[in-house]
XYZ file of C-alpha atoms in Angstrom:
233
model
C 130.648 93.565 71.962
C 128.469 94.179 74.837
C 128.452 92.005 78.267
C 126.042 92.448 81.256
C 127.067 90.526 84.463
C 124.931 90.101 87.479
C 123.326 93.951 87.019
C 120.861 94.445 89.769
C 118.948 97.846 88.749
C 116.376 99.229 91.064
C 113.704 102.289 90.891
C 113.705 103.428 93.962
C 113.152 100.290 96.314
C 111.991 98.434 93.669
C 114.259 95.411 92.346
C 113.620 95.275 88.884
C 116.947 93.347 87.331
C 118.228 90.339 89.493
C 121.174 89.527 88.900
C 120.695 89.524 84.649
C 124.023 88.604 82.556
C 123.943 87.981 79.126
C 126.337 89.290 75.934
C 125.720 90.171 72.176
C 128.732 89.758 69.691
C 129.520 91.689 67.103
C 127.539 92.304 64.125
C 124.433 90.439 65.665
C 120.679 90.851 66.221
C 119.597 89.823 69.821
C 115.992 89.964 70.886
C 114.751 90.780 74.985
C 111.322 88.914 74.931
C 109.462 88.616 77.804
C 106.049 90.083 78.510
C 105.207 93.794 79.957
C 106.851 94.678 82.703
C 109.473 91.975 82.746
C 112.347 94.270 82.811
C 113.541 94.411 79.053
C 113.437 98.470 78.907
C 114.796 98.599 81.847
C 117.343 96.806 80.626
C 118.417 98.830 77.836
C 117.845 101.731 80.212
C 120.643 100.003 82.311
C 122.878 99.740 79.329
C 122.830 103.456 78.628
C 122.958 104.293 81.838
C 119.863 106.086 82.432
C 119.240 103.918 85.383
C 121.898 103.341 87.431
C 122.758 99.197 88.133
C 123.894 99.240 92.004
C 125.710 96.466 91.022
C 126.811 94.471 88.223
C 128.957 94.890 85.244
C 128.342 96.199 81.737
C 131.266 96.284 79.102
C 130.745 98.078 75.404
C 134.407 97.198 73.869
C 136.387 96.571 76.694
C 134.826 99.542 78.363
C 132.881 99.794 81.507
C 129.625 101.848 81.208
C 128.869 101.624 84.664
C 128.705 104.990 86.523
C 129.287 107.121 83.036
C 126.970 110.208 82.229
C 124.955 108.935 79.291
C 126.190 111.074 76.826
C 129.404 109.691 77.184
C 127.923 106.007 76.770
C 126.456 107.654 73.206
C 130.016 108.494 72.017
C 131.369 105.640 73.025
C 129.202 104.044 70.111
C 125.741 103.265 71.130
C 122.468 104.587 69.591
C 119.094 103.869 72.210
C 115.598 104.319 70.497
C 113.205 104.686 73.007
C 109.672 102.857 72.927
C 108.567 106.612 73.295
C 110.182 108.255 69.913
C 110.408 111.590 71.598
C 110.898 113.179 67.660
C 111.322 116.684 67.784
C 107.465 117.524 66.415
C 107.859 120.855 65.335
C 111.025 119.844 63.369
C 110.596 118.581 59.729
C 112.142 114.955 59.423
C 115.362 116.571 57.794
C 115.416 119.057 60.325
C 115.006 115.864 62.786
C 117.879 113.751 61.079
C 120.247 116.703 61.265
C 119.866 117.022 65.170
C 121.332 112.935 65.515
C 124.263 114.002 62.906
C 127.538 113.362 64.515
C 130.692 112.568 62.609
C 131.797 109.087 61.084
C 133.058 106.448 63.537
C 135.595 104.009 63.276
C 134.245 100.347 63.237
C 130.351 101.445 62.799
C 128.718 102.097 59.356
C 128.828 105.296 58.331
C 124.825 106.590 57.457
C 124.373 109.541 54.901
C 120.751 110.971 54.951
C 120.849 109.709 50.914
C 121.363 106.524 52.279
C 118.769 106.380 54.744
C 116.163 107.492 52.776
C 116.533 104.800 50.929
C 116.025 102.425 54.029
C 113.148 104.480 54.532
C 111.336 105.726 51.424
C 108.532 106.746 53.346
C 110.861 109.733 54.880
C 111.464 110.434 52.010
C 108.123 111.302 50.391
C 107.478 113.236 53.694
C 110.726 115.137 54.239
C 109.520 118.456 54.526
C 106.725 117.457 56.752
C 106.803 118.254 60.417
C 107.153 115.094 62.947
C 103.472 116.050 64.415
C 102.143 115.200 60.717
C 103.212 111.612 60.951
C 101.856 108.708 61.613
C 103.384 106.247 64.242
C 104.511 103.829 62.015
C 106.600 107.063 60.418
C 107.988 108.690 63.316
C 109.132 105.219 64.473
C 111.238 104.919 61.293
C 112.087 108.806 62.163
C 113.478 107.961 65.079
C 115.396 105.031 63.657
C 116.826 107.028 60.757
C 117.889 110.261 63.438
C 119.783 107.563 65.690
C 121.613 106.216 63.289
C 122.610 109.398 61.515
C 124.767 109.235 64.854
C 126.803 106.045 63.143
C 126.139 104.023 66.169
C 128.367 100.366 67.127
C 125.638 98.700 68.637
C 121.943 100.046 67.923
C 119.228 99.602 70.797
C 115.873 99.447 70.034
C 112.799 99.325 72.403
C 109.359 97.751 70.850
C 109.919 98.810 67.084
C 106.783 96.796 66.388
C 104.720 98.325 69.093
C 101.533 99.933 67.616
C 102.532 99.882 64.189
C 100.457 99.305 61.101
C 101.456 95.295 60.059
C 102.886 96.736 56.776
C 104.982 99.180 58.515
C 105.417 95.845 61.296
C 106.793 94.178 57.960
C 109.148 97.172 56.439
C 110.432 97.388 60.231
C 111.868 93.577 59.557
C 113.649 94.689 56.445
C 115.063 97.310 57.708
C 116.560 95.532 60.824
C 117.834 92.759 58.705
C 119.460 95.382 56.206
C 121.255 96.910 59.338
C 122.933 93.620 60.293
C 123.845 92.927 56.680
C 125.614 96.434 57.254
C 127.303 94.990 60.072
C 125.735 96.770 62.696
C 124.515 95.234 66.453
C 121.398 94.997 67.340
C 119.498 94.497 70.311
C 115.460 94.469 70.087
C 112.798 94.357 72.753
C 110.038 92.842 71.928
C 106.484 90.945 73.142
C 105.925 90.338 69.349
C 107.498 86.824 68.852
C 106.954 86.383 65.303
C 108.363 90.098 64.831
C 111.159 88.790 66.764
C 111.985 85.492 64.786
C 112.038 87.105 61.415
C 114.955 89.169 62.231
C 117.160 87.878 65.339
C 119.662 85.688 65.426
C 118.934 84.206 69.284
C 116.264 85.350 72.159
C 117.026 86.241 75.587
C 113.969 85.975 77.576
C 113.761 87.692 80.903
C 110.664 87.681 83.347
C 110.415 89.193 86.926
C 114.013 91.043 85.780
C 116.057 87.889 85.418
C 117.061 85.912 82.271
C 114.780 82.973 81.559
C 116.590 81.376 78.480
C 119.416 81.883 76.211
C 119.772 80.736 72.687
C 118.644 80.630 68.919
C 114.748 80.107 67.551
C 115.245 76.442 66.922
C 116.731 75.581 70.422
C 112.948 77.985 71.771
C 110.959 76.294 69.299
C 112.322 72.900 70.806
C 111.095 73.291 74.607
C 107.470 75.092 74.163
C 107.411 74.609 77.713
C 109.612 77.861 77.960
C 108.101 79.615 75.927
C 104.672 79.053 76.631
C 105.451 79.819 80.352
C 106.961 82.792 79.682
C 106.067 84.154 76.459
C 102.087 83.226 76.347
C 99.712 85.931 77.319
């Protein structure tokens, strides 16, 4: 479903992807692991085209999403949620998940608020509260649940896990693992290994902005040498 080739991506004169190539099929749950700064937001950034590769490949479908306004990669099927959650605050949450509304698309599940409060009970409880009245935990499920009211293809998702409560850490899990059962892609971020493992299918590591390894959990598990080189803190 998605395919990065040799995507060199730069902030200003800085090189901060080398060269990185990977691909995700459809319907699975990838995970970007690699420690701060290693280029995994970056990455998705890439992807949607909020930094510009100046070179390099990346395919959605068939489709080239290289030198398209990012708005257009969004209706082309892909839903980014940023490690910053950028809610709107003085919006209650189903003033939020009306502003990510967009109609049904072919070949993506199709997400009714119903239905997402019940991925999400705690949005529930809370709907009339304003997105400055949650917690983190919250307005990272917030921003989850407004993303995907845009029936995304492939769902991108920067640190879900990232300052988190661990129960909320744990609900995240279920809820990822509910989303491929729905059929949806995913593609996490992550320094949280563990996190990781309990809901990915394979791990694509990247350090220094170029791709490390490629493969499942049980291939990383066998050579700790990778992982402890490039995963350890």
């Amino acid at each position: 479903m998605l395919e990065l080739h040799d995507v060199n991506s730069y902030y200003g004169k800085a090189h901060i992807l080398s060269d990185l190539g990977f691909s995700v099929g459809r319907g699975e749950v990838a995970a970007l692991l690699g420690r701060n700064g290693a280029g995994k937001t970056t990455t998705m950034k890439s992807v949607m085209q909020l930094v510009r590769p100046r070179s390099g490949e990346i395919r959605f479908d068939g489709t080239s999403l290289v030198g398209l306004p990012s708005h257009k990669v969004a209706r082309l099927g892909l839903g980014y949620v940023p490690e910053e959650r950028r809610i709107f605050s003085d919006l209650t949450i189903l003033e939020n998940l009306e502003v990510g509304r967009q109609p049904r698309r072919q070949g993506a599940p199709n997400w009714k608020v119903e239905t997402l409060f019940e991925l999400f009970p705690n949005l529930w409880e809370r709907r009339h509260n304003r997105g400055k009245a949650l917690s983190g935990g919250e307005q990272q499920m917030l921003t989850i649940a407004r993303t995907l009211m845009g029936n995304p293809k492939l769902l991108l998702l920067d640190e879900p896990s990232e300052g988190i409560a661990p129960v909320i850490v744990e609900q995240m899990a279920h809820t990822i693992v509910r989303l491929k059962q729905e059929g949806l892609t995913v593609i996490i971020s992550e320094q949280n290994l563990h996190f990781a493992r309990m809901v990915a299918d394979r791990a694509v590591i990247i350090e220094g902005g170029e791709k490390k390894f490629d493969g499942s959990f049980p291939e990383l598990e066998a050579q700790p040498e990778i992982r402890d080189a490039y995963l350890s803190v």
